[in-house]
PDB file of C-alpha atoms and ligand atoms in Angstrom:
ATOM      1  CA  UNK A   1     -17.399  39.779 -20.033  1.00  0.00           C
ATOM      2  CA  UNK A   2     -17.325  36.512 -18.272  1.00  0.00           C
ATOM      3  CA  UNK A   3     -16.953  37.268 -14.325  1.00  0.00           C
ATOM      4  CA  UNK A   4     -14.471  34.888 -12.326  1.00  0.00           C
ATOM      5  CA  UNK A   5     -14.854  35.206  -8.680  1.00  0.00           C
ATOM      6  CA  UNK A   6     -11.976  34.314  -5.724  1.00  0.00           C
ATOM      7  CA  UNK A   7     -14.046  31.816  -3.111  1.00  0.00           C
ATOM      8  CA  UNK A   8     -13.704  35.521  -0.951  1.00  0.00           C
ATOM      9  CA  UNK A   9     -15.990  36.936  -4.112  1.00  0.00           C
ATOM     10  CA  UNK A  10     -18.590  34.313  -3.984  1.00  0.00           C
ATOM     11  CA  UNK A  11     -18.771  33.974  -0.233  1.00  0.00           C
ATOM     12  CA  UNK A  12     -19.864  37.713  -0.557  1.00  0.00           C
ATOM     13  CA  UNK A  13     -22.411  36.954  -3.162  1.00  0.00           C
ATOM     14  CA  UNK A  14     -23.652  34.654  -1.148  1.00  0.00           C
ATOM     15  CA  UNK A  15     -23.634  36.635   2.282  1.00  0.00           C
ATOM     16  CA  UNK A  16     -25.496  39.306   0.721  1.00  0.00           C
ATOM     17  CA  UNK A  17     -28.372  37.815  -1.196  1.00  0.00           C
ATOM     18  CA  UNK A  18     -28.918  36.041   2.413  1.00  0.00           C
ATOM     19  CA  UNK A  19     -28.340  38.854   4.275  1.00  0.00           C
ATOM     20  CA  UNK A  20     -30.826  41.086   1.431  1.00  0.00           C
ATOM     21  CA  UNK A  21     -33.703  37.839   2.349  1.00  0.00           C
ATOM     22  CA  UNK A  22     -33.615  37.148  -0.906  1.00  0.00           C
ATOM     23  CA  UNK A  23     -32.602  33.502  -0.307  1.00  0.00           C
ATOM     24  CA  UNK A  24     -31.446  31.714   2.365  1.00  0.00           C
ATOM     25  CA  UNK A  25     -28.325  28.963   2.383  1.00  0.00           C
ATOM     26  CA  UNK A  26     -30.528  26.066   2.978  1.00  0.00           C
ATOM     27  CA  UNK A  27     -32.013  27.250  -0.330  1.00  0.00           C
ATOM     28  CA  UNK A  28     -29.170  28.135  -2.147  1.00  0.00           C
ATOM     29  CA  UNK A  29     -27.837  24.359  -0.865  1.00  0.00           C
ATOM     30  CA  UNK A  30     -30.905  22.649  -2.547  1.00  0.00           C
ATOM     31  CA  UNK A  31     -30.412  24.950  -5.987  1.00  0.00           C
ATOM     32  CA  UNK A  32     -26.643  23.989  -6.105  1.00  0.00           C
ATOM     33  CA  UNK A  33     -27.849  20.303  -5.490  1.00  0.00           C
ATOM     34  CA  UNK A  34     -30.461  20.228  -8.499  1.00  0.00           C
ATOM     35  CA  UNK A  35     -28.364  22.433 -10.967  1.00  0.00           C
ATOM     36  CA  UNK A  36     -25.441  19.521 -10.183  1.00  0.00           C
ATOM     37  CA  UNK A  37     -28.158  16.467 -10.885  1.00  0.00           C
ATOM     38  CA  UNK A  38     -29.406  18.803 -14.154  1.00  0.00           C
ATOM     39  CA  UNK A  39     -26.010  19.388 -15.218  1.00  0.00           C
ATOM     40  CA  UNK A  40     -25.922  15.541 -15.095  1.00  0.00           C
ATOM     41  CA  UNK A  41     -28.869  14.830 -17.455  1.00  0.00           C
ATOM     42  CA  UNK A  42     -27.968  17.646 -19.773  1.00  0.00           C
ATOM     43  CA  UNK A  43     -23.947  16.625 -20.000  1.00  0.00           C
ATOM     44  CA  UNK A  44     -24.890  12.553 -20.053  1.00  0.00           C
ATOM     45  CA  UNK A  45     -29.120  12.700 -21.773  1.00  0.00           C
ATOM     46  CA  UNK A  46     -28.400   8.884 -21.699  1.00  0.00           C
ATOM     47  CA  UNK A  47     -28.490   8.891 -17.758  1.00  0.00           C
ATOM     48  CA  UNK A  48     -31.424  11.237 -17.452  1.00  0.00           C
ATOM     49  CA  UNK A  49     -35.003  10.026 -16.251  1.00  0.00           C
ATOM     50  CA  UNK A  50     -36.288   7.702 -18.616  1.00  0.00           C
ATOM     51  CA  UNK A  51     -39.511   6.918 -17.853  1.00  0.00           C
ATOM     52  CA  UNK A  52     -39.403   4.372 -20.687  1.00  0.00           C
ATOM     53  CA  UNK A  53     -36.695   2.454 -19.186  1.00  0.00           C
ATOM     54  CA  UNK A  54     -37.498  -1.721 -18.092  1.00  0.00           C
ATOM     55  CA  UNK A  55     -38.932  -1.029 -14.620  1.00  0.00           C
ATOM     56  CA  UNK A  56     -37.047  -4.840 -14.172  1.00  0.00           C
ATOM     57  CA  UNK A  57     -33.815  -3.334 -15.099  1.00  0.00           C
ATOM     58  CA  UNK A  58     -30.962  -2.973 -12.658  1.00  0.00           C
ATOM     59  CA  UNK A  59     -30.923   0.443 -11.390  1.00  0.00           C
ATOM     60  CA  UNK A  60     -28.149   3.301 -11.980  1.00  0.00           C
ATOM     61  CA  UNK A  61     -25.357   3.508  -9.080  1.00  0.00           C
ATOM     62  CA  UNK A  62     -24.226   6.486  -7.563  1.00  0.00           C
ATOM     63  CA  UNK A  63     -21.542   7.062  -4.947  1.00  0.00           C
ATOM     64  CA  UNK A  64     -21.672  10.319  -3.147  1.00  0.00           C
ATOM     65  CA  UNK A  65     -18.588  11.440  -1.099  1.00  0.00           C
ATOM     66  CA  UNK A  66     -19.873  14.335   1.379  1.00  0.00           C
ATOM     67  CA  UNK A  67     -17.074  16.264   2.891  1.00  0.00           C
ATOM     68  CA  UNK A  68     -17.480  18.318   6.811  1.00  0.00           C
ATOM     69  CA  UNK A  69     -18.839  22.032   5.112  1.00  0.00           C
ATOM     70  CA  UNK A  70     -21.332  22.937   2.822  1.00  0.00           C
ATOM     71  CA  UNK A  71     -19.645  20.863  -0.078  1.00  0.00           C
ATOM     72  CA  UNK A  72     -20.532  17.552   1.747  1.00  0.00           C
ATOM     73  CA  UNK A  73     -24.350  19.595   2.341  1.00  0.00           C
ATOM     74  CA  UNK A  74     -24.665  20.189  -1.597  1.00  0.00           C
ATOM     75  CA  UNK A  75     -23.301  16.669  -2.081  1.00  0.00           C
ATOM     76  CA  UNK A  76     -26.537  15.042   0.481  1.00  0.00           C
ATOM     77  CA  UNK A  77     -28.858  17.272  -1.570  1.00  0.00           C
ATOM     78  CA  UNK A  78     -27.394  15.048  -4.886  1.00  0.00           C
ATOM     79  CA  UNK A  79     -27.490  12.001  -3.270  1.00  0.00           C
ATOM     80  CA  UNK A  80     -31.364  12.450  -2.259  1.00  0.00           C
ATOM     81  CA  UNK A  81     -32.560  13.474  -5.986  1.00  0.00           C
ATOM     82  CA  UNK A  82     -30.741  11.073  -7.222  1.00  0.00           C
ATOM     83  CA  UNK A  83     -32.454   8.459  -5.394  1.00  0.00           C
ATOM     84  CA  UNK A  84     -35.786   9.413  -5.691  1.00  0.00           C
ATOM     85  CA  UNK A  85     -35.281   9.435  -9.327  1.00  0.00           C
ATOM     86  CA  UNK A  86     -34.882   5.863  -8.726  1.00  0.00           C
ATOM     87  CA  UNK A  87     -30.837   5.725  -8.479  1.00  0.00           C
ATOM     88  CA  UNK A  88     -29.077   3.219  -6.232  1.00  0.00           C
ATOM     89  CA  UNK A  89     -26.903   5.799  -4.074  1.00  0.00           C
ATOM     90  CA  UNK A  90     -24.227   4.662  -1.417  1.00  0.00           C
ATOM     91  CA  UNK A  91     -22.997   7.868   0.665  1.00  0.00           C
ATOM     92  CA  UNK A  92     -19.801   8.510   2.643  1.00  0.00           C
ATOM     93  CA  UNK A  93     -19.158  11.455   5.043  1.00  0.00           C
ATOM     94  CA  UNK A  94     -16.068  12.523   5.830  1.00  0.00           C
ATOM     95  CA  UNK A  95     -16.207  13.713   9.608  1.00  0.00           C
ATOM     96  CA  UNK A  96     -18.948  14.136  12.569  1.00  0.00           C
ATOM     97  CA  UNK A  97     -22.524  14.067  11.459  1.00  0.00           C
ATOM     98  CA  UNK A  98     -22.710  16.092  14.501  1.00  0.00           C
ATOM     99  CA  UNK A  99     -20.112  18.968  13.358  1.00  0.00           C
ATOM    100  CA  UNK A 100     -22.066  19.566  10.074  1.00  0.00           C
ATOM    101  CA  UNK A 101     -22.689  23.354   9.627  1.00  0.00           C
ATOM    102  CA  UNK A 102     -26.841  23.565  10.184  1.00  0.00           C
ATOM    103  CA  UNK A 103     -27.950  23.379   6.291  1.00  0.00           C
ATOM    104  CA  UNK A 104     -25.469  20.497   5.051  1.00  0.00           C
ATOM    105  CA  UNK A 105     -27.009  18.646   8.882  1.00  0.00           C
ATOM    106  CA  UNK A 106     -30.415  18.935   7.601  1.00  0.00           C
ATOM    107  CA  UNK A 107     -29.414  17.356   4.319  1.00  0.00           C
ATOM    108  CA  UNK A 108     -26.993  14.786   6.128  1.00  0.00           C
ATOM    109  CA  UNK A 109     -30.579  14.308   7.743  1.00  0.00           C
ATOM    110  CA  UNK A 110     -32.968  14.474   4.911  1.00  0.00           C
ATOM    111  CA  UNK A 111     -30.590  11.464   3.428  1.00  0.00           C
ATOM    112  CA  UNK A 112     -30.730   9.606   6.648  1.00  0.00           C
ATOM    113  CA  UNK A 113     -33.782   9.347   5.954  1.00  0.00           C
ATOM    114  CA  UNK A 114     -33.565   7.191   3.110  1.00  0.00           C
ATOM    115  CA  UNK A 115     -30.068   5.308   3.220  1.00  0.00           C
ATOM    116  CA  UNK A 116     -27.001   4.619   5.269  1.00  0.00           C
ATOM    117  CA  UNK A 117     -24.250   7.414   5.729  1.00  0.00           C
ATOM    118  CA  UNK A 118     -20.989   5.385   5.813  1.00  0.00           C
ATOM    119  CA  UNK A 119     -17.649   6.553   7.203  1.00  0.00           C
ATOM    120  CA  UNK A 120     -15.016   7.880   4.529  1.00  0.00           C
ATOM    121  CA  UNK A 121     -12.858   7.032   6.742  1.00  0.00           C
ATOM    122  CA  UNK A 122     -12.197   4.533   9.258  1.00  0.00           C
ATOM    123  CA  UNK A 123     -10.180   5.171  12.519  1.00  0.00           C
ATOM    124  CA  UNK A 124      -7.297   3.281  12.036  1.00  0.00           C
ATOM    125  CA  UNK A 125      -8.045   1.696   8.742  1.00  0.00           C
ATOM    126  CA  UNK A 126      -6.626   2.330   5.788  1.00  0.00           C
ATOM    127  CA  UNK A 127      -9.613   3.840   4.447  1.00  0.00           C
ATOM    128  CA  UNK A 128     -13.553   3.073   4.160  1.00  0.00           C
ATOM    129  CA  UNK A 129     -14.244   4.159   1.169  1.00  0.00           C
ATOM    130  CA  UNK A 130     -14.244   1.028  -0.857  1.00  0.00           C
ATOM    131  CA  UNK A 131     -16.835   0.030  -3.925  1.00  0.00           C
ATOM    132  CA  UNK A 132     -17.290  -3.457  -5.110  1.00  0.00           C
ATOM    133  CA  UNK A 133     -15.494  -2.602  -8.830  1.00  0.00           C
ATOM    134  CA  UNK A 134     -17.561  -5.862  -9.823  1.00  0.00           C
ATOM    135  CA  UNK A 135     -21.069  -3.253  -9.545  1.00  0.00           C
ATOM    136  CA  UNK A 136     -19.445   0.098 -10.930  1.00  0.00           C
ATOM    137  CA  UNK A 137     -20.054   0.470 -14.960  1.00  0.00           C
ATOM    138  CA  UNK A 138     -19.865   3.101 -17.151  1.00  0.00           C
ATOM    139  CA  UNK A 139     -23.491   4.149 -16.344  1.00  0.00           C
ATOM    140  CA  UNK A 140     -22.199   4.193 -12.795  1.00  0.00           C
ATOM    141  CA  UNK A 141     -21.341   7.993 -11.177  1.00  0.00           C
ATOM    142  CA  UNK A 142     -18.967   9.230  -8.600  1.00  0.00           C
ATOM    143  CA  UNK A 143     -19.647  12.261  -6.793  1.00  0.00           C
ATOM    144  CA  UNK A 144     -16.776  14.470  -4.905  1.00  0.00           C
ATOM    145  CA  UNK A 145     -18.512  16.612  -2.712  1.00  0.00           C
ATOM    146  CA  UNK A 146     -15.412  16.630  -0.118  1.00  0.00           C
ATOM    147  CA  UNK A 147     -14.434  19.955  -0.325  1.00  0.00           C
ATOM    148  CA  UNK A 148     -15.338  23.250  -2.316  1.00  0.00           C
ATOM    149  CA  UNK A 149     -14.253  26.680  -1.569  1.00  0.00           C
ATOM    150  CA  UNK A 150     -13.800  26.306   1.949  1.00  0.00           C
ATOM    151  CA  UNK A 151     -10.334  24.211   1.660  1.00  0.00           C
ATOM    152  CA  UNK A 152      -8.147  26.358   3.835  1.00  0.00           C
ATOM    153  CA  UNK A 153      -5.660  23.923   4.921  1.00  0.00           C
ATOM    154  CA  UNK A 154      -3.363  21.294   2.987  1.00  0.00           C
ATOM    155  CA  UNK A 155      -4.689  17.726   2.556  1.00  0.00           C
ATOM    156  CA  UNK A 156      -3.118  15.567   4.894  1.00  0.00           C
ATOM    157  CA  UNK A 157      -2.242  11.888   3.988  1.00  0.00           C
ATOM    158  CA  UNK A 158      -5.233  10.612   5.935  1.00  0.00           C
ATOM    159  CA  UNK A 159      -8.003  12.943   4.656  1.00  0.00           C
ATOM    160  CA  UNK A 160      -6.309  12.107   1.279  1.00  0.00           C
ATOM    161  CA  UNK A 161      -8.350   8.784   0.673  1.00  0.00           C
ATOM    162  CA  UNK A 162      -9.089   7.352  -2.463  1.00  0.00           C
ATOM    163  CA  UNK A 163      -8.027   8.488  -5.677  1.00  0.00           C
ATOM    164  CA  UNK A 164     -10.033   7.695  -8.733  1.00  0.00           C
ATOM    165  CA  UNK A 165     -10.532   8.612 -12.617  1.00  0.00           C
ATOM    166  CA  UNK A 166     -12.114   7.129 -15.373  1.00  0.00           C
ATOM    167  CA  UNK A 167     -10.144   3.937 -16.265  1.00  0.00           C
ATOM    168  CA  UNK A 168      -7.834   3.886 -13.385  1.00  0.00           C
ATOM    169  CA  UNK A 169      -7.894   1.880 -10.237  1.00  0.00           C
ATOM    170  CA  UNK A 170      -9.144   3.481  -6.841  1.00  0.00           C
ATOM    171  CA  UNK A 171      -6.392   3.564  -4.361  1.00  0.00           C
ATOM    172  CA  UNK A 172      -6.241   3.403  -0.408  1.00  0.00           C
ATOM    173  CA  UNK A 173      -4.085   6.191   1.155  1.00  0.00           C
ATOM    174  CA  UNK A 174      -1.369   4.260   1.380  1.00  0.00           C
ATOM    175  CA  UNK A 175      -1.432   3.544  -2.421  1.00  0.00           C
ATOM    176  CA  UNK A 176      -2.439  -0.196  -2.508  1.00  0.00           C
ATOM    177  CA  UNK A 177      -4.769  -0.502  -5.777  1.00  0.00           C
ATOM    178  CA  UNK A 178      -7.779  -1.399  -5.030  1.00  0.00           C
ATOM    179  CA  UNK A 179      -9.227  -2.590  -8.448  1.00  0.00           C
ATOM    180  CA  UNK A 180     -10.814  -1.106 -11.375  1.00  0.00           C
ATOM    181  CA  UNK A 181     -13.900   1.199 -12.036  1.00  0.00           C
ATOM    182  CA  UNK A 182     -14.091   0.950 -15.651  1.00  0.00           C
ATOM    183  CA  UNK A 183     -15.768   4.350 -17.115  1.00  0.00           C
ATOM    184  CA  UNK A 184     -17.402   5.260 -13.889  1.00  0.00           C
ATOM    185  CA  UNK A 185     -17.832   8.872 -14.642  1.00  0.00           C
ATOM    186  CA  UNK A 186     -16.735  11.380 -11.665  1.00  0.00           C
ATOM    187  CA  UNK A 187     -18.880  14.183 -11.080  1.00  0.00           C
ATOM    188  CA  UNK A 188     -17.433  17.292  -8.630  1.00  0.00           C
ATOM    189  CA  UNK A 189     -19.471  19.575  -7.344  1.00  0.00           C
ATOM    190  CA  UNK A 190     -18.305  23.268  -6.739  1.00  0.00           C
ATOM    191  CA  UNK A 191     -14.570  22.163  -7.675  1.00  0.00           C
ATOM    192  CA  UNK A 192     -12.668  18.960  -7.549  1.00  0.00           C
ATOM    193  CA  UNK A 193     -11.840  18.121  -4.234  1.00  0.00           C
ATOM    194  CA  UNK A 194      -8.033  18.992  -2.906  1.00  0.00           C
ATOM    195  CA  UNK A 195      -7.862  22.189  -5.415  1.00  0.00           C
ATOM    196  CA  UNK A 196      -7.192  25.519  -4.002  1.00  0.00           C
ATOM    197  CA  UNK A 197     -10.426  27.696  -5.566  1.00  0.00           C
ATOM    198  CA  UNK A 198      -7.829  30.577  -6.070  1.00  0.00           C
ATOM    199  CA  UNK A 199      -5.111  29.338  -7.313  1.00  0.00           C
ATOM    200  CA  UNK A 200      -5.423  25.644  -9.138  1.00  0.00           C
ATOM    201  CA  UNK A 201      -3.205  24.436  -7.076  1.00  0.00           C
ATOM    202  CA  UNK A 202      -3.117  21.353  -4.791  1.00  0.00           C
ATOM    203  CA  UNK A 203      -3.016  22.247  -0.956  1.00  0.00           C
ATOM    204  CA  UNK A 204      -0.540  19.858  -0.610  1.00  0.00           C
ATOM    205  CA  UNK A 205       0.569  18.630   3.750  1.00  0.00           C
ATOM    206  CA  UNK A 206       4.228  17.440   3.476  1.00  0.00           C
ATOM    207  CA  UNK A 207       2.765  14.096   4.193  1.00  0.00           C
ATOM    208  CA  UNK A 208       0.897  14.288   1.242  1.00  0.00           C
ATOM    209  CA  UNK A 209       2.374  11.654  -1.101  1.00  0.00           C
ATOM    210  CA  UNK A 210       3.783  12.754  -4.362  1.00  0.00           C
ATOM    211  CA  UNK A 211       1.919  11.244  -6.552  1.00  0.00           C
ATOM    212  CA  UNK A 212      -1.246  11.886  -5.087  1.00  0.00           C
ATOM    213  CA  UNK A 213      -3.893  13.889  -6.945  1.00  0.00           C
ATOM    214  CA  UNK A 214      -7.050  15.203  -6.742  1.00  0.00           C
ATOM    215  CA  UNK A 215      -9.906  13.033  -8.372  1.00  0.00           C
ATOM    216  CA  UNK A 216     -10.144  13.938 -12.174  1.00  0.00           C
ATOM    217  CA  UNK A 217     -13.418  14.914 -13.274  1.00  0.00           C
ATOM    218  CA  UNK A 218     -15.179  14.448 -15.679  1.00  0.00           C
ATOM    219  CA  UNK A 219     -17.241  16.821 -14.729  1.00  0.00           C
ATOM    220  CA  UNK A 220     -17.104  19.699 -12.642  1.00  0.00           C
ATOM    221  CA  UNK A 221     -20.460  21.731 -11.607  1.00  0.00           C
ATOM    222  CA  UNK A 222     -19.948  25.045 -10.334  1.00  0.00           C
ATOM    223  CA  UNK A 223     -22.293  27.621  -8.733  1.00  0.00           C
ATOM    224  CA  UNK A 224     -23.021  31.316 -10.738  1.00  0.00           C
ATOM    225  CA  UNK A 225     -19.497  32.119 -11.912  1.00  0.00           C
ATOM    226  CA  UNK A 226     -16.262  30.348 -12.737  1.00  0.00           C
ATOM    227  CA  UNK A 227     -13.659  30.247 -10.011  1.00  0.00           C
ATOM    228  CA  UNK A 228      -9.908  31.170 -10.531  1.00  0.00           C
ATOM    229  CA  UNK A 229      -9.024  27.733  -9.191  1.00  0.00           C
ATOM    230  CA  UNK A 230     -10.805  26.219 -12.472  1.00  0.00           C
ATOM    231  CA  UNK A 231      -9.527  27.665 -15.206  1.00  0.00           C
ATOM    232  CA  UNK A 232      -4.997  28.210 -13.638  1.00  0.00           C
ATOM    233  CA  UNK A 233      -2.391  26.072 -12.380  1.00  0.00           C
ATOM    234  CA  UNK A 234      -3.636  22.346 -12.138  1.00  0.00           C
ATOM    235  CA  UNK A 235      -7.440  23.200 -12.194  1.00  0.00           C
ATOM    236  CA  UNK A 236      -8.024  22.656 -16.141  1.00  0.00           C
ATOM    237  CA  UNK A 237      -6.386  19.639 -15.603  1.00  0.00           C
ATOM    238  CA  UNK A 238      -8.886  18.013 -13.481  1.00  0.00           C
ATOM    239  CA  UNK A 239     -11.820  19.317 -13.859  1.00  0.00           C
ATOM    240  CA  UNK A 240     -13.120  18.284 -17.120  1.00  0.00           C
ATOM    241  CA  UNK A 241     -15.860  19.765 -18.454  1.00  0.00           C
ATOM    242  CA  UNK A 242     -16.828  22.823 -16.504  1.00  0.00           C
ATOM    243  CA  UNK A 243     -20.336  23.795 -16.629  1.00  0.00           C
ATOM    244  CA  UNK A 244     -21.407  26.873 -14.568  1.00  0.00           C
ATOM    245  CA  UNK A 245     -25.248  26.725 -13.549  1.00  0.00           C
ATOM    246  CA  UNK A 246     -27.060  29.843 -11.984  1.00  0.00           C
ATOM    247  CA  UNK A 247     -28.321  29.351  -8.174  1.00  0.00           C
ATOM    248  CA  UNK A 248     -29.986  32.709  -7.920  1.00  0.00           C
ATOM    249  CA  UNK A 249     -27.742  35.040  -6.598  1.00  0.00           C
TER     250      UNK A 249
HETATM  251  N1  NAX B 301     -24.672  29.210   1.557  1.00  0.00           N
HETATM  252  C1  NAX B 301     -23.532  28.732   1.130  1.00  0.00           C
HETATM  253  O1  NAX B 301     -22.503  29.056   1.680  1.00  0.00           O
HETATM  254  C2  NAX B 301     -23.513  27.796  -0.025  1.00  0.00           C
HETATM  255  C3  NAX B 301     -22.443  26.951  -0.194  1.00  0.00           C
HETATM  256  N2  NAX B 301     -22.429  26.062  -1.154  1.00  0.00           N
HETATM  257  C4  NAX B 301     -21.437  25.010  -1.159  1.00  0.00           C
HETATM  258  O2  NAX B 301     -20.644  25.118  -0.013  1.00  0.00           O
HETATM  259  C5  NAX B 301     -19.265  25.116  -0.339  1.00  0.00           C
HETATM  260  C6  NAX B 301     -18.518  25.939   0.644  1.00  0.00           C
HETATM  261  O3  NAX B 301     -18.848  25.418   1.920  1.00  0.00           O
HETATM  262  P1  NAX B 301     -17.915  25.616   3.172  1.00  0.00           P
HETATM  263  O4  NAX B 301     -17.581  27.037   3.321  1.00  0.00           O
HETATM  264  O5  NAX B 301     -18.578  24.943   4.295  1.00  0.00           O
HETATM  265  O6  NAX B 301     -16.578  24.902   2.771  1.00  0.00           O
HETATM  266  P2  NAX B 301     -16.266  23.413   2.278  1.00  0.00           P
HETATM  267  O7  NAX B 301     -17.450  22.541   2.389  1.00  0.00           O
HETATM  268  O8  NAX B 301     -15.591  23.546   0.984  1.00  0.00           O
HETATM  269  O9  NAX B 301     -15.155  22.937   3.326  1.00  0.00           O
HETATM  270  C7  NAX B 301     -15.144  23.403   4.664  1.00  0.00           C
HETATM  271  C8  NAX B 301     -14.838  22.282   5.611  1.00  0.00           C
HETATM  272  O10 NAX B 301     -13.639  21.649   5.235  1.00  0.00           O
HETATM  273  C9  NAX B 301     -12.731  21.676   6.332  1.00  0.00           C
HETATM  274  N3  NAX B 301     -11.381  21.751   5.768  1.00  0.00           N
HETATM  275  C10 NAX B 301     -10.828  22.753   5.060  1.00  0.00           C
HETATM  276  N4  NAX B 301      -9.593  22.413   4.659  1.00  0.00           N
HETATM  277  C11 NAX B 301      -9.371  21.144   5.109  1.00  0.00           C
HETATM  278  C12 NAX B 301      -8.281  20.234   5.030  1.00  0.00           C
HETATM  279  N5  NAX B 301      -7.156  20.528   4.409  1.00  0.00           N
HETATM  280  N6  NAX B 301      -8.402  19.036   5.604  1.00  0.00           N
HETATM  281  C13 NAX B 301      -9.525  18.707   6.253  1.00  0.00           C
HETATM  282  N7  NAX B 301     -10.588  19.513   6.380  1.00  0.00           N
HETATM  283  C14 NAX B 301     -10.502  20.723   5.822  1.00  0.00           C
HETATM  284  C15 NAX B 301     -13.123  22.848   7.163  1.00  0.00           C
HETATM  285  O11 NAX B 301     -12.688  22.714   8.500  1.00  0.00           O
HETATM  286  C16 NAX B 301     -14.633  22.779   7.029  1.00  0.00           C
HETATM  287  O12 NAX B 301     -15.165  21.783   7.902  1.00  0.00           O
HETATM  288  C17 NAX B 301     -19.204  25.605  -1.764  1.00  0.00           C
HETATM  289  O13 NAX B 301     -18.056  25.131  -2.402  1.00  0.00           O
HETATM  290  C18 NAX B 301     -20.501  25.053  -2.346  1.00  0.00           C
HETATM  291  O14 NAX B 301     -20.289  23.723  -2.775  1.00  0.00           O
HETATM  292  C19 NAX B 301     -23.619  25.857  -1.991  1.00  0.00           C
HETATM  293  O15 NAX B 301     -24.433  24.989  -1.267  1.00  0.00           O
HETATM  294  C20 NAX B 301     -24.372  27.120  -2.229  1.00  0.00           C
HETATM  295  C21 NAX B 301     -24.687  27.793  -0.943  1.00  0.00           C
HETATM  296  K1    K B 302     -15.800  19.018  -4.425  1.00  0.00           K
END
């Protein structure tokens, strides 16, 4: 029987293989990083290593959208394999560097080490996060690392950002379209950002607009078992194709 866990269920999973000493988080974070960047490669071969490929050719974009909790941690581990496979990777954090929980700071850090963390958002701006559609191609990938299981609260207008899918434009919070991404393929890691992980639903803030959603996946890369939030309510919905990979609990 397949096992589908509440974010309570895996949090205790998790506590107790780190509490047992069989792992510890900053080693579960780097396993949930890889499986996402394998799940990649296996779901899209075409994007996979390819040692073979013109050394003169233009390399493979990435944007990585980190979020203040371990999400945004799993989503620095991506955005470091993916560029020492070679990949061009922009990354945004949402929040203070300096607020990180300890194993998603050493990742922030690890990245830092390599490549700019831009703001997600801007104080007083409509929003930072902002890719030149002229560079973004179907080769091109998206990663939501924003939020996973720990989304308590309802998304407020300003934390609501960007919206973006395959074939639609990106959007500012306040709606304006930005342009277009044609086929850039959006990856989430754990679940897609905005979902509630037990109950599919949007955590919705009055403020909220209406017709705001949750970025659409594509693909959705989640961590030993299926959540309830993927497969009720608006989950199936948005998050594509739902691979579960195993991170050694
Ligand atoms: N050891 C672990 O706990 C592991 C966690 N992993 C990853 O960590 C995720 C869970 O991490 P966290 O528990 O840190 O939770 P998240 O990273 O999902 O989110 C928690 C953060 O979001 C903020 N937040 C919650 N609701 C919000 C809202 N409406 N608006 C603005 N901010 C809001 C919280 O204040 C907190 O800063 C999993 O989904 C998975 O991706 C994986 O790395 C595997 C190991
Ligand atoms: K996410």
């Amino acid at each position: 029987m397949v096992e589908i866990l509440s974010a309570a269920g895996m949090r205790a999973r998790e506590a107790a293989a780190i509490a047992g000493g069989a792992v510890t988080g900053l080693a579960l974070m780097e396993r949930a990083g890889a499986e996402v960047v394998a799940a990649i490669f296996e779901v899209w071969p075409e994007l996979g290593p390819d040692l073979a490929r013109d050394p003169a050719a233009e390399p493979r974009r990435a944007a990585v959208l980190c979020g203040p909790g371990n999400n945004g941690g799993d989503g620095f581990v991506v955005a470091r394999l993916l560029h020492d496979l070679g990949w061009r990777v922009e990354v945004f954090l949402l929040g203070d560097p300096a607020r990180l929980p300890p194993d998603a700071r050493r990742n922030h850090d690890l990245w830092a080490a390599r490549g700019p963390v831009r703001p997600y958002l801007d104080a007083g701006a409509a929003g930072a996060f902002a890719l030149d559609p002229a560079l973004w191609r179907e080769d091109s990938l998206l990663v939501d690392a924003l939020f996973g299981i720990g989304l308590t609260r309802p998304l407020r207008a300003g934390l609501a950002a960007a919206r973006l899918s395959r074939d639609t434009e990106f959007r500012l919070p306040q709606g304006a379209p930005r342009g277009q991404v044609a086929g850039c393929r959006v990856v989430a890691v754990d679940i897609p950002s905005g979902l509630c992980a037990d109950t599919g639903r949007v955590l919705r803030a009055p403020d909220l607009p209406t017709d705001w959603a949750p970025f659409t996946a594509d693909l959705t890369v989640t961590f030993h078992a299926p959540k309830i939030g993927h497969l009720t309510a608006e989950g199936p919905a948005h998050c594509g194709r739902l691979v579960v990979r195993p991170i050694g609990l």
